[in-house]
Tab-separated table of C-alpha atoms in Angstrom:
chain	number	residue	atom	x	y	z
A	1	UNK	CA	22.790	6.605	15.371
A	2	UNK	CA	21.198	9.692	16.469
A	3	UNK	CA	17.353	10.632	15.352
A	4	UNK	CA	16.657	12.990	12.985
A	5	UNK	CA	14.310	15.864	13.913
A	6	UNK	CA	10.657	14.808	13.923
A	7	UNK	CA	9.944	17.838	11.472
A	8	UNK	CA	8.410	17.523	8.155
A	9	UNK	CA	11.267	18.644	5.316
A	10	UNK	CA	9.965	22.078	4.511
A	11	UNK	CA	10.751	21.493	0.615
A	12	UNK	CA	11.110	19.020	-1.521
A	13	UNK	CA	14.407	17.399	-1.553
A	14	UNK	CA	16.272	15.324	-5.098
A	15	UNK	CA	18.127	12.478	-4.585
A	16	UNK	CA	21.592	13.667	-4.968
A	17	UNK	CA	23.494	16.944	-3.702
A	18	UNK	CA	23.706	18.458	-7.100
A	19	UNK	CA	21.659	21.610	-8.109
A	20	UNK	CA	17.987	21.029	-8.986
A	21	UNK	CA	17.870	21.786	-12.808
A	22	UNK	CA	16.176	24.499	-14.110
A	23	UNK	CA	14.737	21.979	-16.807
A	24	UNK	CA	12.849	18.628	-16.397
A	25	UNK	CA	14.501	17.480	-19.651
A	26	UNK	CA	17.847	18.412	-17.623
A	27	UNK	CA	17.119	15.048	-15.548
A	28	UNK	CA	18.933	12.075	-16.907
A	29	UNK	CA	16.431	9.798	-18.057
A	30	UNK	CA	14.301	12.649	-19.497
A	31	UNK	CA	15.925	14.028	-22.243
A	32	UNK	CA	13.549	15.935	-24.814
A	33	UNK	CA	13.081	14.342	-27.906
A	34	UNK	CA	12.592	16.965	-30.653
A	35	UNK	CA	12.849	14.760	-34.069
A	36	UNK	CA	13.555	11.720	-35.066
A	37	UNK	CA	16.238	10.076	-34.409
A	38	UNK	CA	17.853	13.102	-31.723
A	39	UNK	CA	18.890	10.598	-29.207
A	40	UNK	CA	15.606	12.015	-26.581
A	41	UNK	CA	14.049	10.172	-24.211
A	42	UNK	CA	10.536	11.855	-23.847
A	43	UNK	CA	8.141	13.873	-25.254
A	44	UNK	CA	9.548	17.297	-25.909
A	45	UNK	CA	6.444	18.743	-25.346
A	46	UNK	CA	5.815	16.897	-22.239
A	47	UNK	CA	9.089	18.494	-20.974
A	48	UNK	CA	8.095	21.637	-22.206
A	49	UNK	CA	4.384	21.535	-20.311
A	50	UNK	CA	6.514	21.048	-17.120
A	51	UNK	CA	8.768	23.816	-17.441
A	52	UNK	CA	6.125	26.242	-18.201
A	53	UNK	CA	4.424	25.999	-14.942
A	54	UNK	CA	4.669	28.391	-11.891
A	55	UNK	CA	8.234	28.489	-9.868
A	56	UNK	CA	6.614	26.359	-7.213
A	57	UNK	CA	4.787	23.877	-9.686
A	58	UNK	CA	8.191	23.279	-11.600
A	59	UNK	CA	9.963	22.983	-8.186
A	60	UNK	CA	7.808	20.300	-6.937
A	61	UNK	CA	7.567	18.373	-10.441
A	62	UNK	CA	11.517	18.342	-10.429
A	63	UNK	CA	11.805	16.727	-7.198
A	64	UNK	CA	9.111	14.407	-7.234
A	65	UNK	CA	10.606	12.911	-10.685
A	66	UNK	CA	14.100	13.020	-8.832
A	67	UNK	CA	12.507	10.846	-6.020
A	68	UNK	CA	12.920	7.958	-8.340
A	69	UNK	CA	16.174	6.943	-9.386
A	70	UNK	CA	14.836	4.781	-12.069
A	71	UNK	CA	15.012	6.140	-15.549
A	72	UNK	CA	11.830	4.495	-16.898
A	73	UNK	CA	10.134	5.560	-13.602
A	74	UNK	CA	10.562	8.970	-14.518
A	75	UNK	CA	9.637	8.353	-17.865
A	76	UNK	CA	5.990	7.057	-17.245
A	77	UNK	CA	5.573	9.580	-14.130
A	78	UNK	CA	6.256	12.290	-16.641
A	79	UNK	CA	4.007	11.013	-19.549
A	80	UNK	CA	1.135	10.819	-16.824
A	81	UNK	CA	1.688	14.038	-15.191
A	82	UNK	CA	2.077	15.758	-18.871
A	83	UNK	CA	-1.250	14.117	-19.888
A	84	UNK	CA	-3.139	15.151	-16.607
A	85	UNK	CA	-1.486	18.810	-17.287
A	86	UNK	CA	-3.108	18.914	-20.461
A	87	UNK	CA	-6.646	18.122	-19.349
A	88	UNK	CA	-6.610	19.965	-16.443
A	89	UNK	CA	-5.564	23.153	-18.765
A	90	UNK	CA	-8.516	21.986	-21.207
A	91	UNK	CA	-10.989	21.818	-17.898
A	92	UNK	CA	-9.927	25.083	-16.076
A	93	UNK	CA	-7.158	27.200	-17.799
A	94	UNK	CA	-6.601	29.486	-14.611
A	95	UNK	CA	-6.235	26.473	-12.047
A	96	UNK	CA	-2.860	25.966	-10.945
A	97	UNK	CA	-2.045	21.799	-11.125
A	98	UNK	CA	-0.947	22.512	-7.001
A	99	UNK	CA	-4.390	23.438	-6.444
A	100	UNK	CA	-5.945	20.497	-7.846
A	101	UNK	CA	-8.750	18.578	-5.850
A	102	UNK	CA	-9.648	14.805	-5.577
A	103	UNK	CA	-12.623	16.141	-7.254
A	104	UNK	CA	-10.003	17.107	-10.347
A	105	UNK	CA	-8.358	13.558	-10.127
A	106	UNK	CA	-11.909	11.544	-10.460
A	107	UNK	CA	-13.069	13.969	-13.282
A	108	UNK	CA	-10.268	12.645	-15.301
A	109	UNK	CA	-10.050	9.240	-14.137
A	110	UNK	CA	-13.672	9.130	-15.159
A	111	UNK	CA	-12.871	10.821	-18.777
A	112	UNK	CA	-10.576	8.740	-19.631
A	113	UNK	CA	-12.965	5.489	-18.647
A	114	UNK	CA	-15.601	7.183	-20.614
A	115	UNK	CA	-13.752	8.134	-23.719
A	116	UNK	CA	-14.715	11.608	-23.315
A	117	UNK	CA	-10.766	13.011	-23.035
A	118	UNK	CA	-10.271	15.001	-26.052
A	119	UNK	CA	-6.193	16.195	-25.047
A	120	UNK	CA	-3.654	13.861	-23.425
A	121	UNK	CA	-4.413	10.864	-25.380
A	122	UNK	CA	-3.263	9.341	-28.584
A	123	UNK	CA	-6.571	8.131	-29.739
A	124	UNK	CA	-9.192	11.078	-28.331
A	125	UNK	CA	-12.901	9.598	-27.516
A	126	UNK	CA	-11.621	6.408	-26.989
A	127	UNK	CA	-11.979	4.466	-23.948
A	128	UNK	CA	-8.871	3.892	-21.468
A	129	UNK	CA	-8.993	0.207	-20.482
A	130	UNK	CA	-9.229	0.278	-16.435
A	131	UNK	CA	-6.100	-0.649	-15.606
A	132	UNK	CA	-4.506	1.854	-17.475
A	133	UNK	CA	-6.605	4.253	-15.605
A	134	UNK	CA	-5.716	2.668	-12.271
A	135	UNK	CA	-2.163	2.949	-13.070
A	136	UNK	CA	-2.508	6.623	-13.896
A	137	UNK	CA	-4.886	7.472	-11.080
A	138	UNK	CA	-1.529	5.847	-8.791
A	139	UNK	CA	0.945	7.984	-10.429
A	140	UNK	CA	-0.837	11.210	-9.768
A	141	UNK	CA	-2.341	9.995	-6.292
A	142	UNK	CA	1.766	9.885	-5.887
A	143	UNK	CA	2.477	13.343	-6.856
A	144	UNK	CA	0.008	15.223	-5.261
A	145	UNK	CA	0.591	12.982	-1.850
A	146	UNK	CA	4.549	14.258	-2.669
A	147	UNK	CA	3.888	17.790	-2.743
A	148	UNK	CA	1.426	17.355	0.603
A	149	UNK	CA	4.084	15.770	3.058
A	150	UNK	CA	6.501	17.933	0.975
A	151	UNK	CA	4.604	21.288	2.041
A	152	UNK	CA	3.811	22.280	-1.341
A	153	UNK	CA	0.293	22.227	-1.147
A	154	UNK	CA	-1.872	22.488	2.141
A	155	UNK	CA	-4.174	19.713	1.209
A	156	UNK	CA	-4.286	16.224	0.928
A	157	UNK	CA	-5.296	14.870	-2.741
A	158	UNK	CA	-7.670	11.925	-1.989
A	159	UNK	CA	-9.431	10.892	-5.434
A	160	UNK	CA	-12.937	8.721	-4.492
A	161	UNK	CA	-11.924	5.541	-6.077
A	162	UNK	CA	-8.348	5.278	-4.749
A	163	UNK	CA	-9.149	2.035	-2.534
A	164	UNK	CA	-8.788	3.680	1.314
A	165	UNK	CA	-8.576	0.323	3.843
A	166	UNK	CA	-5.423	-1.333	4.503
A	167	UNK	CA	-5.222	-5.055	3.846
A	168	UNK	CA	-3.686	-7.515	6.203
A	169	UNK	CA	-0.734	-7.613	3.972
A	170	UNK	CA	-0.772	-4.003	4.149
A	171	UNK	CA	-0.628	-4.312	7.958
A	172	UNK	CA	1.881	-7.090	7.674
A	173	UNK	CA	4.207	-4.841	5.108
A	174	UNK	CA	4.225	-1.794	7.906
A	175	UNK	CA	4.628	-3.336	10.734
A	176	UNK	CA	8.037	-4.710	8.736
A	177	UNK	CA	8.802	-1.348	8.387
A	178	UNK	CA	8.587	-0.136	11.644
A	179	UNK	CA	11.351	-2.702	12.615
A	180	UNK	CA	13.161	-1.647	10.245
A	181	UNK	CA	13.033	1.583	11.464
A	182	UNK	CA	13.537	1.298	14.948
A	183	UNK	CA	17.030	-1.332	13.836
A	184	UNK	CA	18.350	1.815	12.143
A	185	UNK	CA	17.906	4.330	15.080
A	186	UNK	CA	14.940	5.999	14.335
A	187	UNK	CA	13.234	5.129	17.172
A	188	UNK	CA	11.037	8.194	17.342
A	189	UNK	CA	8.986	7.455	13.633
A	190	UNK	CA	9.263	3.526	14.215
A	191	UNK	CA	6.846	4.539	17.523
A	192	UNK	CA	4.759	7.115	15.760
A	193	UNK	CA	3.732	4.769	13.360
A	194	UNK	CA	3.461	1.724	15.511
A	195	UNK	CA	0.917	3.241	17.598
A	196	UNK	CA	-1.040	4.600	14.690
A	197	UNK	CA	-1.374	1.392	13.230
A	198	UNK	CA	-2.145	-0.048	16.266
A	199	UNK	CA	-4.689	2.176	18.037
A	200	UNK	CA	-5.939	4.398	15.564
A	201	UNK	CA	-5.847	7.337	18.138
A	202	UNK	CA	-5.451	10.916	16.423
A	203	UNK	CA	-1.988	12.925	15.389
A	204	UNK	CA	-2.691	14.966	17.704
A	205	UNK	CA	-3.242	12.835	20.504
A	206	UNK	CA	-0.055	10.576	19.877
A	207	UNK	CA	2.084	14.099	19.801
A	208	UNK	CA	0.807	14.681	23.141
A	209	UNK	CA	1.757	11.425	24.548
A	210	UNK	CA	3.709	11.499	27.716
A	211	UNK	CA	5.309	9.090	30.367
A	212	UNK	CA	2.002	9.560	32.217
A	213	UNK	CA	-0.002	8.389	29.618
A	214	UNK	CA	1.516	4.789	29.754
A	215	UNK	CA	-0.088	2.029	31.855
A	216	UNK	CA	2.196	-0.872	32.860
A	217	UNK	CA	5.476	0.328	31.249
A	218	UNK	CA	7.541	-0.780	33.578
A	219	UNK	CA	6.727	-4.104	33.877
A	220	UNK	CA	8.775	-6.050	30.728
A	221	UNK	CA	6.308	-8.791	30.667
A	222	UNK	CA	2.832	-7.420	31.405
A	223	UNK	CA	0.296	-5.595	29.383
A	224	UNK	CA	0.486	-1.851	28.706
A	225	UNK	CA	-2.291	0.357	27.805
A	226	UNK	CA	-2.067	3.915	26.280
A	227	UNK	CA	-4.540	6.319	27.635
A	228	UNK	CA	-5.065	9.436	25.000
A	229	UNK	CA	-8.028	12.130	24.543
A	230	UNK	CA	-10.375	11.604	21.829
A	231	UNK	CA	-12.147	14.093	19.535
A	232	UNK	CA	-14.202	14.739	22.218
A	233	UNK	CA	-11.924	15.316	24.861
A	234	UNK	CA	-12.979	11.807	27.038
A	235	UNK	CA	-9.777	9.688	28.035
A	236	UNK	CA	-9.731	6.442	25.788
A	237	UNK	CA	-7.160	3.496	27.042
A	238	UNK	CA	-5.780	1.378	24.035
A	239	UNK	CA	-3.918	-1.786	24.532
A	240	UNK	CA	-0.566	-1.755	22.866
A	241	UNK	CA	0.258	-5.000	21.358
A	242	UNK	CA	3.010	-6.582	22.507
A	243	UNK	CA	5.662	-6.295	19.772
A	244	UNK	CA	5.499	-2.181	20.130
A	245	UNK	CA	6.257	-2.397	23.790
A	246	UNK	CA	9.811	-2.749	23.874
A	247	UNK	CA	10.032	0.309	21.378
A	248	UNK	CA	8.044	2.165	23.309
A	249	UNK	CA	9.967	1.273	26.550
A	250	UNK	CA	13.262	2.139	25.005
A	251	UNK	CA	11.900	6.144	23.870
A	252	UNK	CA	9.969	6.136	26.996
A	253	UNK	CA	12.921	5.635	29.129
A	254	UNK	CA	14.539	8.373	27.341
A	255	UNK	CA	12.259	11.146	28.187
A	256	UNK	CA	11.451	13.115	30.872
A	257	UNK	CA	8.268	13.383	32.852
A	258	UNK	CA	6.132	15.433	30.930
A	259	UNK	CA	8.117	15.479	27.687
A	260	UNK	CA	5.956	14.411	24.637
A	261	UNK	CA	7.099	11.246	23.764
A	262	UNK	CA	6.958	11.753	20.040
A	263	UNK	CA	6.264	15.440	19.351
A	264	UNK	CA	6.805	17.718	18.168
A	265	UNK	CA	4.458	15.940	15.564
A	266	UNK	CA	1.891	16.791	13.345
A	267	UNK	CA	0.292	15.000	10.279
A	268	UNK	CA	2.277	16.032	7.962
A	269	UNK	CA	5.048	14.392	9.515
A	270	UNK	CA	3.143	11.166	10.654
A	271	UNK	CA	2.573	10.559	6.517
A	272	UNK	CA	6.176	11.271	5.823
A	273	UNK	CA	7.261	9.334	8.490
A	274	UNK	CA	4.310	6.316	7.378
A	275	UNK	CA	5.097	5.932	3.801
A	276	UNK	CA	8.911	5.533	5.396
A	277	UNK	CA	7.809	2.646	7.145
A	278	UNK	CA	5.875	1.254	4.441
A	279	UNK	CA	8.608	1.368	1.809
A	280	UNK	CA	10.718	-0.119	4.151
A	281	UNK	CA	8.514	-3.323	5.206
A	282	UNK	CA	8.277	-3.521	1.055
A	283	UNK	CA	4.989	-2.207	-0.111
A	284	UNK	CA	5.041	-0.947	-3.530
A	285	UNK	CA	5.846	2.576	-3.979
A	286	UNK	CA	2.419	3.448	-5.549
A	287	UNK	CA	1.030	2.101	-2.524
A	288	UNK	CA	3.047	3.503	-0.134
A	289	UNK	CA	3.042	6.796	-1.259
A	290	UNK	CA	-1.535	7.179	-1.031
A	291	UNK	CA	-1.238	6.491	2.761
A	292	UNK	CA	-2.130	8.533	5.376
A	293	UNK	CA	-2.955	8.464	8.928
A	294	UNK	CA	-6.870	9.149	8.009
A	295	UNK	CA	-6.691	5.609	6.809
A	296	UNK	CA	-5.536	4.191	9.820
A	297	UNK	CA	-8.425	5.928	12.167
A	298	UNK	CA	-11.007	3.028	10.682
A	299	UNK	CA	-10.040	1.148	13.514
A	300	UNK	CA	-12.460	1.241	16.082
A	301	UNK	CA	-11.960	0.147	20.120
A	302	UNK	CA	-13.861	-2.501	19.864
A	303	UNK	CA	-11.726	-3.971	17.082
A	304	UNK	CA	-8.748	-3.322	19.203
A	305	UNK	CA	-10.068	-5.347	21.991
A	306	UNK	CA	-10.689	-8.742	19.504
A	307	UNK	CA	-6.736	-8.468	18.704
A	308	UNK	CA	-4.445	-7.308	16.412
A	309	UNK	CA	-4.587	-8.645	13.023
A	310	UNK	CA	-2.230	-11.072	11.529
């Protein structure tokens, strides 16, 4: 199978070949209701707040609710993006919803805890019970994390209490998913994220990697350390552990000295390629779709050097 190009889609792509549809409630699964009994699957309204929005917002909206296939998905990513829409009109009428902030996502996570959301809600200045709020906080962690790796927006959407460390099942769950990768021939994003689980170095020093930089890669049963520049420009060496050798043998053998191994990369394409892995090993989609390498640069040397984690 050959590799795809290591570069980030530069707009957001549907599911199928088809057209994107000028309307949200042109998506099957979200059909406007407008009375009673019409047959419609959503809020009209809802569908209506989502078609007003700029070209780009619209654009973006449409293919992140095409990015699920499930009806029902779309339904409740809708609802929550609608409801967002609606305070985030309330809070600043001239913001566009693509240049929302974390600071915008805990603001309403917080109203809605609080009881203080007046639009959006069927009962205003009641309380939201938390795990509605976590659930919501997911949903729209998801669409602004979709219209980052998608290139709609220059900025990643990190809301404070979105929980940032991986757990070991986390760990367990993407390293899945880099096998998975690498068995279907994407060799190239199966090593990207391998070694930025693994060592934690920057984007920009693992799209710089060369042939040079590997200790020990020629001998199939010995260590091999990765040598990389850190923010600071010193040379760091990080052990790989053993199960990314092979797939690092296999790319290395096919490039040339002084050919990056993985670039071109950059960090929007790292996330993309991440979140691949992840939904592949299994993690939940709402899951999958907050990562991003920042959360993998906790990892310090010293914590490399006790082992990897089970």
């Amino acid at each position: 199978m050959t590799e795809p190009s290591p570069q980030p889609p530069a707009q957001p792509r549907p599911d199928d070949t088809a057209p994107a549809p000028e309307s949200v409630g042109e998506i099957a699964g979200l059909r406007p209701r407008r009375r009673p009994g019409d047959g419609g699957e959503v809020s009209g309204p809802d569908v209506d707040l989502v078609d007003g929005l700029t070209p780009a917002a619209r654009q973006v909206v449409r293919a992140w609710l095409l990015d699920r296939p499930s009806a029902a998905a779309r339904q409740a990513r809708l609802q929550v993006l609608a409801a967002f829409l609606r305070w985030l009109n309330a809070s600043e009428p001239a913001l566009d919803p693509l240049a929302a902030t974390g600071a915008h996502l805990d603001a309403y996570c917080d109203a809605a805890l609080t009881g203080t959301l007046t639009v959006g809600v069927r009962r205003p200045g009641k309380p939201l019970s938390g795990a509605t709020v976590n659930r919501r906080r997911a949903v729209l962690s998801s669409f602004y994390a979709f219209a980052w790796r998608t290139g709609a927006v220059s900025h990643a959407v990190h809301p404070a209490g979105e929980p940032r460390p991986l757990t070991r099942d986390d760990r367990r769950l993407l390293r899945r998913g880099v096998a998975r990768l690498a068995a279907g021939g994407r060799a190239t994003e199966a090593v990207a994220v391998a070694l930025l689980e693994a060592t934690g170095a920057p984007v920009a020093a693992l799209a710089d990697l060369t042939v040079q930089d590997l200790r020990g890669i020629a001998d199939d049963g010995g260590p091999v350390l990765l040598t990389v520049r850190d923010g600071h420009g010193d040379l760091v060496a990080f052990p790989v552990p053993e199960p990314v050798r092979p797939l690092l043998r296999e790319l290395s053998g096919t490039r040339a000295l002084g050919e990056p191994l993985i670039g071109p990369a950059d960090t929007r394409w790292v996330a993309a390629a991440l979140v691949e892995a992840a939904l592949a090993g299994g993690m939940p989609r709402a899951r999958a779709e907050v990562l991003h390498p920042g959360v993998m640069r906790a990892r310090t040397v010293t914590d490399l050097l006790r082992g990897p984690s089970s």
